[in-house]
Tab-separated table of C-alpha atoms in Angstrom:
chain	number	residue	atom	x	y	z
A	1	MET	CA	-57.271	-92.460	-14.158
A	2	MET	CA	-59.135	-89.046	-15.640
A	3	ILE	CA	-59.865	-88.083	-11.963
A	4	GLY	CA	-56.240	-88.578	-10.826
A	5	GLY	CA	-55.171	-86.924	-13.585
A	6	SER	CA	-57.233	-83.952	-13.666
A	7	ARG	CA	-55.963	-83.409	-10.031
A	8	MET	CA	-52.366	-83.482	-11.007
A	9	LYS	CA	-53.053	-80.773	-13.743
A	10	ARG	CA	-54.533	-78.434	-11.400
A	11	THR	CA	-51.324	-79.031	-8.623
A	12	GLY	CA	-49.375	-77.729	-11.221
A	13	MET	CA	-50.811	-75.044	-12.624
A	14	LEU	CA	-51.099	-73.867	-8.634
A	15	LEU	CA	-47.385	-74.281	-8.638
A	16	ALA	CA	-46.507	-72.535	-11.704
A	17	LEU	CA	-48.676	-69.633	-10.241
A	18	ILE	CA	-47.184	-69.516	-7.031
A	19	VAL	CA	-43.641	-69.237	-8.606
A	20	LEU	CA	-44.677	-66.428	-11.235
A	21	LEU	CA	-45.983	-64.324	-7.765
A	22	GLY	CA	-43.072	-64.758	-6.273
A	23	VAL	CA	-40.635	-63.452	-9.265
A	24	ALA	CA	-43.108	-60.677	-9.709
A	25	ALA	CA	-42.792	-59.645	-5.829
A	26	GLY	CA	-38.635	-59.903	-5.937
A	27	CYS	CA	-39.156	-57.177	-8.997
A	28	GLY	CA	-40.921	-54.982	-7.420
A	29	ASN	CA	-38.272	-54.986	-4.432
A	30	LYS	CA	-35.276	-54.403	-6.281
A	31	PRO	CA	-33.054	-51.384	-4.769
A	32	ALA	CA	-32.671	-48.626	-7.010
A	33	ALA	CA	-29.520	-47.600	-7.855
A	34	ALA	CA	-27.682	-45.132	-6.064
A	35	PRO	CA	-26.890	-41.760	-7.415
A	36	PRO	CA	-23.284	-40.927	-8.489
A	37	GLU	CA	-20.817	-40.609	-5.378
A	38	ASN	CA	-19.340	-37.767	-7.497
A	39	GLY	CA	-22.017	-35.987	-7.641
A	40	THR	CA	-22.782	-36.404	-4.087
A	41	ASN	CA	-19.765	-35.143	-3.128
A	42	VAL	CA	-19.870	-32.150	-5.670
A	43	GLU	CA	-22.915	-31.042	-3.961
A	44	ILE	CA	-21.777	-31.357	-0.290
A	45	GLN	CA	-18.666	-29.167	-1.407
A	46	GLY	CA	-20.171	-26.298	-2.772
A	47	SER	CA	-22.694	-26.325	0.113
A	48	GLY	CA	-19.548	-25.995	2.654
A	49	ALA	CA	-17.998	-23.525	0.283
A	50	GLN	CA	-21.075	-20.775	0.777
A	51	ASN	CA	-21.424	-21.751	4.648
A	52	ILE	CA	-17.702	-20.633	4.626
A	53	ASP	CA	-18.273	-17.548	2.905
A	54	SER	CA	-21.031	-16.699	4.875
A	55	THR	CA	-19.591	-17.350	7.753
A	56	GLN	CA	-16.784	-14.923	6.760
A	57	ASN	CA	-18.864	-12.210	5.322
A	58	LEU	CA	-20.746	-11.889	8.614
A	59	ASP	CA	-17.576	-11.890	10.692
A	60	SER	CA	-16.502	-8.695	8.472
A	61	GLU	CA	-19.921	-6.988	9.018
A	62	ASN	CA	-19.936	-7.857	12.708
A	63	ASP	CA	-16.341	-6.322	13.014
A	64	SER	CA	-16.378	-3.862	15.951
A	65	PRO	CA	-14.878	-0.444	14.969
A	66	GLU	CA	-11.774	-0.772	17.438
A	67	ASP	CA	-10.795	-4.065	14.852
A	68	LYS	CA	-11.262	-2.107	11.381
A	69	GLU	CA	-8.927	0.954	13.147
A	70	ILE	CA	-6.636	-1.841	13.976
A	71	LYS	CA	-6.879	-3.486	10.236
A	72	ASP	CA	-6.701	-0.014	8.469
A	73	THR	CA	-3.810	0.796	11.061
A	74	LYS	CA	-2.223	-2.516	9.730
A	75	GLU	CA	-2.399	-1.889	5.979
A	76	ASP	CA	-0.789	1.564	6.382
A	77	VAL	CA	2.155	0.348	8.423
A	78	ASP	CA	2.361	-2.424	5.501
A	79	SER	CA	2.291	0.401	2.777
A	80	THR	CA	5.211	2.153	4.614
A	81	ARG	CA	8.864	1.584	3.132
A	82	LYS	CA	11.830	3.033	4.780
A	83	GLN	CA	14.432	4.589	2.428
A	84	THR	CA	18.074	5.581	3.425
A	85	ILE	CA	19.079	9.018	1.701
A	86	GLU	CA	21.561	11.534	2.288
A	87	VAL	CA	21.076	15.474	3.192
A	88	TYR	CA	23.722	18.169	4.137
A	89	LEU	CA	24.514	20.011	6.680
A	90	THR	CA	27.044	22.538	8.101
A	91	ASP	CA	29.313	23.230	10.738
A	92	ASN	CA	28.625	25.604	13.463
A	93	ASP	CA	30.471	28.483	11.650
A	94	LEU	CA	28.482	27.925	8.599
A	95	MET	CA	31.862	27.512	6.497
A	96	GLU	CA	31.121	24.094	4.174
A	97	LEU	CA	28.521	21.413	3.496
A	98	LYS	CA	29.011	18.009	5.665
A	99	GLN	CA	26.864	14.692	4.264
A	100	VAL	CA	25.030	13.039	6.258
A	101	SER	CA	22.880	9.261	6.065
A	102	ARG	CA	19.476	9.680	7.473
A	103	GLU	CA	16.585	7.267	7.222
A	104	ILE	CA	13.309	8.356	6.189
A	105	GLU	CA	9.589	6.913	5.555
A	106	VAL	CA	7.860	6.923	2.513
A	107	SER	CA	4.009	6.405	2.550
A	108	SER	CA	0.902	7.208	0.623
A	109	GLU	CA	0.847	10.111	2.524
A	110	HIS	CA	4.118	11.609	2.826
A	111	SER	CA	6.189	11.069	-0.194
A	112	LYS	CA	10.090	10.951	-0.151
A	113	TYR	CA	10.767	14.436	-0.982
A	114	GLU	CA	8.547	15.591	1.849
A	115	SER	CA	10.237	13.505	3.807
A	116	ALA	CA	13.846	13.856	2.563
A	117	PHE	CA	12.951	17.765	3.203
A	118	LYS	CA	12.229	17.129	6.950
A	119	ALA	CA	15.473	15.185	7.506
A	120	LEU	CA	17.257	18.161	6.006
A	121	GLN	CA	15.429	20.369	8.647
A	122	THR	CA	16.426	17.775	11.190
A	123	ALA	CA	20.282	18.919	13.103
A	124	GLU	CA	22.900	16.897	14.611
A	125	ASP	CA	25.422	17.021	17.463
A	126	GLY	CA	28.333	19.854	16.050
A	127	MET	CA	26.576	20.532	12.914
A	128	LEU	CA	23.405	22.797	12.158
A	129	SER	CA	20.310	22.621	9.777
A	130	LEU	CA	20.388	25.563	7.033
A	131	TRP	CA	16.735	24.949	7.037
A	132	GLU	CA	15.615	24.119	10.530
A	133	ASN	CA	12.861	27.467	10.871
A	134	VAL	CA	12.146	27.252	7.285
A	135	ALA	CA	8.219	25.987	7.198
A	136	LEU	CA	7.328	23.673	3.937
A	137	SER	CA	3.891	24.693	2.809
A	138	SER	CA	3.481	22.205	-0.120
A	139	VAL	CA	5.339	19.872	-2.637
A	140	ASN	CA	4.432	19.083	-5.671
A	141	TYR	CA	6.476	16.645	-8.243
A	142	SER	CA	6.082	16.164	-12.408
A	143	GLU	CA	6.624	13.373	-14.363
A	144	ALA	CA	5.954	15.235	-17.599
A	145	ASP	CA	9.447	17.483	-17.180
A	146	GLY	CA	10.600	16.177	-13.952
A	147	GLN	CA	10.441	19.283	-11.955
A	148	LEU	CA	10.047	19.463	-8.376
A	149	LEU	CA	7.889	22.392	-6.923
A	150	LEU	CA	8.750	23.286	-2.969
A	151	ASP	CA	6.772	26.381	-1.777
A	152	VAL	CA	8.027	27.210	1.371
A	153	GLU	CA	7.631	30.020	4.015
A	154	LEU	CA	10.443	32.148	5.969
A	155	PRO	CA	9.920	33.152	9.374
A	156	ALA	CA	12.394	35.625	10.958
A	157	ALA	CA	14.379	33.503	12.351
A	158	SER	CA	14.991	31.564	9.214
A	159	ARG	CA	16.871	33.917	7.257
A	160	LEU	CA	20.381	34.304	7.421
A	161	GLY	CA	23.168	35.961	6.162
A	162	ALA	CA	24.900	35.700	2.305
A	163	GLY	CA	27.341	32.516	2.890
A	164	GLY	CA	24.124	30.763	5.007
A	165	GLU	CA	21.975	31.721	2.064
A	166	ALA	CA	24.401	30.237	-0.444
A	167	LEU	CA	24.895	26.833	1.583
A	168	ALA	CA	21.376	26.810	2.310
A	169	ILE	CA	20.594	26.435	-1.371
A	170	GLU	CA	23.339	24.036	-2.528
A	171	ALA	CA	22.133	21.948	0.681
A	172	LEU	CA	18.854	21.705	-0.572
A	173	LYS	CA	19.901	20.740	-4.609
A	174	GLN	CA	22.416	18.285	-3.187
A	175	THR	CA	19.445	16.611	-0.908
A	176	MET	CA	16.860	16.528	-3.823
A	177	PHE	CA	18.924	16.020	-6.946
A	178	GLN	CA	20.220	12.667	-5.760
A	179	PHE	CA	16.822	11.567	-6.724
A	180	GLU	CA	17.832	10.234	-10.563
A	181	GLU	CA	13.888	11.621	-11.658
A	182	VAL	CA	14.253	15.314	-10.185
A	183	LYS	CA	15.547	17.028	-13.215
A	184	GLN	CA	14.908	20.841	-11.633
A	185	ILE	CA	13.736	22.274	-8.705
A	186	GLU	CA	11.385	25.223	-8.723
A	187	LEU	CA	11.669	26.670	-5.148
A	188	THR	CA	8.890	29.673	-4.250
A	189	VAL	CA	7.756	31.690	-0.999
A	190	ASP	CA	4.304	31.805	-0.323
A	191	GLY	CA	3.531	30.711	-3.369
A	192	GLU	CA	5.363	33.266	-5.556
A	193	GLN	CA	8.599	33.422	-7.381
A	194	VAL	CA	11.434	35.571	-5.750
A	195	GLU	CA	14.243	36.847	-6.890
A	196	SER	CA	15.910	35.806	-3.913
A	197	LEU	CA	15.567	33.412	-1.425
A	198	MET	CA	16.862	35.951	2.005
A	199	GLY	CA	17.816	38.449	0.074
A	200	HIS	CA	21.584	38.518	-0.511
A	201	ALA	CA	21.522	35.824	-4.240
A	202	ASP	CA	19.934	35.632	-7.194
A	203	LEU	CA	17.121	32.562	-6.716
A	204	GLU	CA	17.100	30.650	-10.304
A	205	HIS	CA	13.537	29.525	-11.430
A	206	PRO	CA	14.083	26.907	-11.680
A	207	MET	CA	17.245	25.304	-10.487
A	208	THR	CA	18.628	22.737	-12.560
A	209	ARG	CA	21.161	20.235	-11.854
Protein backbone atom coordinates (compact mmCIF):
# COMPACT_ATOMS: atom_id res chain seq x y z
CA MET A 1 0.00 0.00 0.00
CA MET A 2 2.82 2.37 0.74
CA ILE A 3 4.34 1.80 -2.71
CA GLY A 4 1.07 2.50 -4.52
CA GLY A 5 0.47 5.67 -2.52
CA SER A 6 3.91 7.01 -3.35
CA ARG A 7 3.36 6.51 -7.07
CA MET A 8 0.05 8.30 -6.97
CA LYS A 9 1.64 11.20 -5.11
CA ARG A 10 4.36 11.59 -7.78
CA THR A 11 1.80 11.38 -10.57
CA GLY A 12 -0.22 14.18 -8.98
CA MET A 13 2.83 16.36 -8.63
CA LEU A 14 3.71 15.85 -12.32
CA LEU A 15 0.20 16.82 -13.41
CA ALA A 16 0.32 19.93 -11.27
CA LEU A 17 3.68 20.87 -12.76
CA ILE A 18 2.36 20.40 -16.31
CA VAL A 19 -0.62 22.65 -15.55
CA LEU A 20 1.64 25.36 -14.12
CA LEU A 21 3.92 25.23 -17.17
CA GLY A 22 0.90 25.54 -19.47
CA VAL A 23 -0.38 28.63 -17.62
CA ALA A 24 3.04 30.25 -17.72
CA ALA A 25 3.35 29.63 -21.45
CA GLY A 26 -0.10 31.13 -22.06
CA CYS A 27 0.79 34.30 -20.18
CA GLY A 28 4.00 34.69 -22.14
CA ASN A 29 2.16 34.58 -25.51
CA LYS A 30 -0.49 37.15 -24.52
CA PRO A 31 -0.76 39.78 -27.42
CA ALA A 32 0.31 43.34 -26.70
CA ALA A 33 -2.40 45.99 -26.50
CA ALA A 34 -3.06 47.74 -29.84
CA PRO A 35 -2.16 51.48 -29.93
CA PRO A 36 -5.09 53.88 -29.86
CA GLU A 37 -6.66 54.31 -33.28
CA ASN A 38 -6.88 58.07 -32.88
CA GLY A 39 -3.14 58.39 -32.40
CA THR A 40 -2.49 56.38 -35.55
CA ASN A 41 -4.86 58.45 -37.61
CA VAL A 42 -3.35 61.73 -36.45
CA GLU A 43 0.13 60.54 -37.33
CA ILE A 44 -0.96 59.48 -40.83
CA GLN A 45 -2.82 62.71 -41.47
CA GLY A 46 0.13 64.80 -40.33
CA SER A 47 2.44 62.93 -42.64
CA GLY A 48 0.05 63.43 -45.55
CA ALA A 49 -0.19 67.19 -44.92
CA GLN A 50 3.59 67.47 -44.93
CA ASN A 51 3.76 65.59 -48.20
CA ILE A 52 1.13 67.88 -49.78
CA ASP A 53 2.94 71.02 -48.61
CA SER A 54 6.24 69.71 -49.91
CA THR A 55 4.65 68.91 -53.28
CA GLN A 56 3.10 72.37 -53.56
CA ASN A 57 6.37 74.10 -52.68
CA LEU A 58 8.18 71.92 -55.17
CA ASP A 59 5.66 72.80 -57.90
CA SER A 60 6.04 76.51 -57.13
CA GLU A 61 9.83 76.33 -57.25
CA ASN A 62 9.70 74.41 -60.52
CA ASP A 63 7.49 77.00 -62.29
CA SER A 64 9.04 78.11 -65.54
CA PRO A 65 9.55 81.85 -66.22
CA GLU A 66 6.62 81.67 -68.66
CA ASP A 67 4.32 80.20 -65.97
CA LYS A 68 5.34 82.89 -63.48
CA GLU A 69 4.71 85.61 -66.06
CA ILE A 70 1.22 84.21 -66.71
CA LYS A 71 0.47 84.21 -62.97
CA ASP A 72 1.72 87.79 -62.59
CA THR A 73 -0.37 88.90 -65.56
CA LYS A 74 -3.47 87.26 -64.10
CA GLU A 75 -2.92 89.07 -60.79
CA ASP A 76 -2.56 92.38 -62.63
CA VAL A 77 -5.81 91.76 -64.54
CA ASP A 78 -7.62 90.84 -61.33
CA SER A 79 -6.44 94.07 -59.66
CA THR A 80 -7.70 96.26 -62.53
CA ARG A 81 -11.19 97.70 -62.13
CA LYS A 82 -13.40 99.66 -64.48
CA GLN A 83 -15.32 102.85 -63.75
CA THR A 84 -17.70 104.95 -65.81
CA ILE A 85 -17.07 108.70 -65.74
CA GLU A 86 -18.12 111.83 -67.61
CA VAL A 87 -15.70 113.80 -69.78
CA TYR A 88 -16.29 117.08 -71.60
CA LEU A 89 -15.62 117.69 -75.29
CA THR A 90 -16.65 120.53 -77.59
CA ASP A 91 -18.38 120.95 -80.92
CA ASN A 92 -16.47 121.61 -84.12
CA ASP A 93 -16.97 125.36 -83.73
CA LEU A 94 -15.65 125.42 -80.14
CA MET A 95 -18.86 127.04 -78.95
CA GLU A 96 -19.88 124.86 -75.99
CA LEU A 97 -18.98 121.78 -73.95
CA LYS A 98 -20.70 118.46 -74.45
CA GLN A 99 -20.82 115.72 -71.81
CA VAL A 100 -19.78 112.21 -72.87
CA SER A 101 -19.73 109.00 -70.79
CA ARG A 102 -16.52 107.01 -70.91
CA GLU A 103 -15.38 103.78 -69.25
CA ILE A 104 -11.91 103.96 -67.75
CA GLU A 105 -9.62 101.36 -66.22
CA VAL A 106 -8.04 101.93 -62.82
CA SER A 107 -5.07 99.86 -61.67
CA SER A 108 -1.99 100.01 -59.48
CA GLU A 109 -0.10 101.53 -62.42
CA HIS A 110 -2.73 104.01 -63.59
CA SER A 111 -4.79 106.11 -61.18
CA LYS A 112 -8.34 107.12 -62.03
CA TYR A 113 -7.14 110.71 -62.47
CA GLU A 114 -4.59 109.69 -65.09
CA SER A 115 -7.17 107.50 -66.84
CA ALA A 116 -9.74 110.31 -66.70
CA PHE A 117 -7.28 112.74 -68.31
CA LYS A 118 -6.58 110.23 -71.07
CA ALA A 119 -10.33 109.87 -71.66
CA LEU A 120 -10.60 113.68 -71.81
CA GLN A 121 -7.98 113.66 -74.59
CA THR A 122 -9.96 111.27 -76.80
CA ALA A 123 -12.19 112.89 -79.42
CA GLU A 124 -15.45 111.46 -80.74
CA ASP A 125 -17.38 111.71 -84.01
CA GLY A 126 -18.71 115.24 -84.32
CA MET A 127 -16.86 116.41 -81.18
CA LEU A 128 -13.36 117.64 -80.47
CA SER A 129 -11.06 117.17 -77.49
CA LEU A 130 -9.56 120.40 -76.22
CA TRP A 131 -6.74 118.45 -74.55
CA GLU A 132 -5.89 116.05 -77.37
CA ASN A 133 -2.42 117.46 -78.07
CA VAL A 134 -1.47 118.24 -74.48
CA ALA A 135 1.12 115.90 -72.91
CA LEU A 136 0.50 114.87 -69.30
CA SER A 137 3.83 114.74 -67.45
CA SER A 138 2.71 113.74 -63.95
CA VAL A 139 -0.33 113.26 -61.71
CA ASN A 140 -0.29 113.48 -57.92
CA TYR A 141 -3.14 113.56 -55.42
CA SER A 142 -2.81 114.77 -51.81
CA GLU A 143 -5.36 113.38 -49.37
CA ALA A 144 -4.36 115.96 -46.76
CA ASP A 145 -5.94 118.88 -48.65
CA GLY A 146 -7.75 117.10 -51.49
CA GLN A 147 -5.46 118.70 -54.07
CA LEU A 148 -4.91 117.13 -57.49
CA LEU A 149 -1.63 118.26 -59.07
CA LEU A 150 -1.41 117.96 -62.85
CA ASP A 151 1.78 118.88 -64.67
CA VAL A 152 1.57 119.17 -68.46
CA GLU A 153 3.58 120.07 -71.55
CA LEU A 154 2.05 122.33 -74.20
CA PRO A 155 3.33 121.69 -77.74
CA ALA A 156 2.51 124.35 -80.34
CA ALA A 157 -0.33 122.22 -81.75
CA SER A 158 -2.07 122.19 -78.36
CA ARG A 159 -2.44 125.97 -78.02
CA LEU A 160 -5.89 127.43 -78.63
CA GLY A 161 -7.45 130.87 -78.94
CA ALA A 162 -9.12 132.68 -76.06
CA GLY A 163 -12.46 130.86 -76.44
CA GLY A 164 -10.81 127.45 -76.76
CA GLU A 165 -8.57 128.07 -73.75
CA ALA A 166 -11.55 129.00 -71.56
CA LEU A 167 -13.45 125.88 -72.65
CA ALA A 168 -10.37 123.70 -72.08
CA ILE A 169 -9.99 124.90 -68.49
CA GLU A 170 -13.70 124.38 -67.83
CA ALA A 171 -13.61 120.89 -69.39
CA LEU A 172 -10.71 119.92 -67.13
CA LYS A 173 -12.42 121.26 -64.01
CA GLN A 174 -15.73 119.53 -64.67
CA THR A 175 -14.00 116.24 -65.47
CA MET A 176 -11.81 116.18 -62.37
CA PHE A 177 -14.25 117.74 -59.90
CA GLN A 178 -16.70 114.89 -60.49
CA PHE A 179 -14.48 112.95 -58.06
CA GLU A 180 -15.80 114.07 -54.67
CA GLU A 181 -12.43 113.84 -52.93
CA VAL A 182 -10.86 116.38 -55.31
CA LYS A 183 -11.31 119.80 -53.71
CA GLN A 184 -8.78 121.75 -55.76
CA ILE A 185 -6.69 121.39 -58.91
CA GLU A 186 -3.16 122.72 -59.26
CA LEU A 187 -2.24 122.87 -62.95
CA THR A 188 1.40 123.52 -63.84
CA VAL A 189 3.30 123.66 -67.11
CA ASP A 190 6.73 122.02 -67.25
CA GLY A 191 6.73 121.93 -63.45
CA GLU A 192 6.11 125.68 -63.08
CA GLN A 193 3.09 127.77 -62.14
CA VAL A 194 2.11 130.01 -65.03
CA GLU A 195 -0.08 133.09 -65.08
CA SER A 196 -1.98 131.86 -68.14
CA LEU A 197 -2.25 128.36 -69.63
CA MET A 198 -2.20 129.51 -73.26
CA GLY A 199 -1.69 133.25 -72.91
CA HIS A 200 -5.29 134.47 -73.02
CA ALA A 201 -6.87 133.97 -69.56
CA ASP A 202 -5.61 134.09 -66.02
CA LEU A 203 -4.97 130.68 -64.45
CA GLU A 204 -5.89 130.22 -60.79
CA HIS A 205 -3.46 128.50 -58.40
CA PRO A 206 -5.12 126.36 -57.35
CA MET A 207 -8.46 126.07 -59.13
CA THR A 208 -11.27 125.32 -56.67
CA ARG A 209 -14.83 124.08 -56.96
